Amino acid sequence: MTTLIVTPFAPYRDGIATYASQELAYRRQRGEHVEVLSPLPSAAHHHLPLGAAPGWAQLASQYGHYERIIVHFAPGLIFGQCRAPAERLAVWSALAVLARRCALELRIHEIDTDGLASNQLERRAAGVVFRWADRVTVHTRAERDALVDAVGSVAEGAEVIDHGQYFAPRVADDKHAARRELGLDSASFHFVSIGFLQRHKGFDRAVEALTQALRSNAAMSKVALHIVGSARIDHPDIARYVVELRALCRAHPSVTLHERFVSDDEFDLWIAASDAVVLPYREIWSSGVVERARLYGRPIVASDLPQLRDQAPIGTILCNDTAAFAVALEKVWSTEVGVVDLERDLVEDAPPSPVERTGWNVASVERSAIESQIGERARRFDLELSGLDPALVDAQQAAGRRAVDSLLALGHLDRPPATSARPGVASTKKAIRRATDWQVEPLAKHIEALQRATVEAVAALETEIAERLDSPEISSMNLETASAPVRVSEVRAGAVGNPSTNEPNDNA
Amino acid sequence: MSQSQQGSPSSPPEGAIAIVSPRYGEEVVGGAEDVLADLAHGLQARGHAVELLTTCAADHFTWANKYPEGRFVDGELTVRRFRTQIDTPGHNRDRIGARLLAGDAITVQDQQLWVNDSLRCSGMWHHVFDHGHRYRSIIFAPYMFWTTYAVSQIHPRRSLIMPCLHDEPAAGLDIFAAMIEGAGGLLFLTEPERELAQRLYRLPARNTIIGASVDIADSYDPESFRRSYNIEGDYVYFAGRREWGKGWDDLKNAYGVYLQQRGGRRALRLVTSGVGEVIAPLGAESQVLDVGLLSNAQRDNAMAGAAAYVQPSAMESFSRTVLEAMAAGTPVLANGHSDVVSWHLDRSQAGLTYTSGSELVQALHFVTDEPEAAASLAQGGRDYVLANYRLDPVLDRLSIALDNWFPTPTSATHERPLEGVR
């Protein structure tokens, strides 16, 4: 089978190019004949100026004879500078032709869901491409959900494939050899955040988190955070972010910004040298760094984003905010006696809950203080079991607000008045309203009914939860059930007593 | 050079040493290419399995595919040729290159556009991608060519880069810093080149000066050269690429001024060999002689017959021709802005440096007016070259580096000390 992979490619270095090189090696090792086409001149066999309809049309006409074409789908590759709806529609149309001509696989790395949501025509055109494509693949369930939201149920058949399926380690160094190679102190504890420097990567959050962790735990000495990467493109937002990041790193002696473009091998060397990899992303689809950390068995502390939640290996500590990152960094460090131990714990156990992520405050060893912490942790644990976010409940309680308040604040659905100061416009608006009322009015009524029902349901749920949390019986009953499990042998012997009275069960 | 084709490419032998050169062939003029060819043949002669990977091009301006693609054997050396791709208009190269020369900061993205908008050789890239793991080590030069930049990063820790570094804006680009800092080892030709690299980069511990070899003739026949080209009277000589980047325009302009100042007095002719178009200064057409490409023997004879050899390039990482002139007993007039050439002359005392066009003009007057004094300058030159730039010591130093950094099961088990050329 002759396969053509359409992708950014080496020697360009970005996540997708690196991914594609590894896929190429993987497929060739299995005897496949694979060629590569890239949008820019590169080491690929072919190149075409993609990113607009003519390029994709040319691909369909000149390369449709390949038995299979795998397109590594990302907005930059597909649409380039195309912004106008007509341009984007033309691109989708050309992709539809391509899907008709050959067995097309769309490997989704990222998709512009906002663009599809705002333009029904484009959404429909995308739906055609996804229907006609031979195979659509994504890397996480969250990505598939986002895809379904973006293009509709046609994307429900998208296959979730392992992001790291084709990945192989590039260096064989153990942690200490990697540190020697990079000139890092072997005795220190090293966190590493690595990748192109841009705001959505959130490296500033890692700096702040480490600062908080160091402040809260004076025992955390010889801990370093290395941020490794460079700005990839010339954009004022990125330039501004890099300036901010430099200043932030300069202000924190435990943090070093290694602002440089690193080779693929050095990239892996940093991961191999680390005690843990920190991915404080503000947004991401799926992450190649997660896979590289997994290859080297390094613990990961990452943002609690849906895609990362799906992709991250067992043991990854997911954090919602800077405070949670700080706690997580401290937790990872505190098990530094041997990262091997930590890794074993992380692999064998389920991910720690938010409560587990919070350390004990032992500044005061008074009994009441400890009990108070125990009570608080129990309450938060219960909230977690109820599926509620303790941080959210706390915030609402602190603000004296109920969840239902925000729904009530929405008010009624106001339709714009059919008035205007401009002559003739008001009567035109009224005419339009009369003409469309038969369609709009039922929708408006339905939305208002939905809002009322939601308010009532949330209010009822809040009351129930409050009652449950305030009820000591519920807690004690659960506790007793857990500490005195019913034994099968006792049931058979009719010797099981009532847990609350310890009396024989007459109904046995 | 006779080459015989060996059919379609096959896998390289396990543990072979690959040497990647942008060009290879008798018509190729290029210092780095010459050094790599010497190393390839030298290592092969010492019993190493060596493959030379190169393009089908001979001209580094057009990169047109002149030689056939495939696997050949040149003497004992396996040569694999791959077709070049020159299929872009070069707009990015020009646009970003102009900004680079103007000293602007260039983003990594633009640096990548720039380096990919010229010669590319995807066949070579895919050969190393598929088979590179079989090579014990892969030696690359010079740093700025796509063949080095793109291909060395497939197996960077197996890559030995001989940067042939010049103090020029491109050397400061992030993409080259990443390549050099991430290399499995670095081979420098001279101490000043390594010092420049230390100023520019965070060098890996594995770096050494191996130097390079120079063809050193046992005897010279300058009269045969004169006879071949009907040259009467004294001349100064320049061999190499006649192009702006090599200082040719500076030499040409200074020579024009020199001729004007000589008036009716005796003047030296300017004889030049190599590649690139030669347009003589106005009124000096009869005094400038382009003899085209010369064989090594004729080049040596041309060197030996010259009143002085002129090296106008500031961008030298080794300056092979300067050493060849010294070996021929000819004094050198060299651009003092080149740290490397100044270093050679400081150590050998076998010539003069200049730092402006006017100084070059006066140096030409000196050689014309005081030929004996000029000739006496060259006395120490040959001994300097013999002591430092013969092939065997260079191969010894390279072999030690290979054994230490890329040992084979049969390599010495103990690291041998690396002593750079002094």
Short mmCIF file of C-alpha atoms in Angstrom, two decimals, chain B residues 3 8 288 325:
data_model
loop_
_atom_site.label_atom_id
_atom_site.label_comp_id
_atom_site.label_asym_id
_atom_site.label_seq_id
_atom_site.Cartn_x
_atom_site.Cartn_y
_atom_site.Cartn_z
CA GLN B 3 33.52 6.12 -10.51
CA SER B 8 20.37 0.69 -6.73
CA VAL B 288 43.99 39.99 -15.16
CA ALA B 325 50.83 28.83 -0.76
#
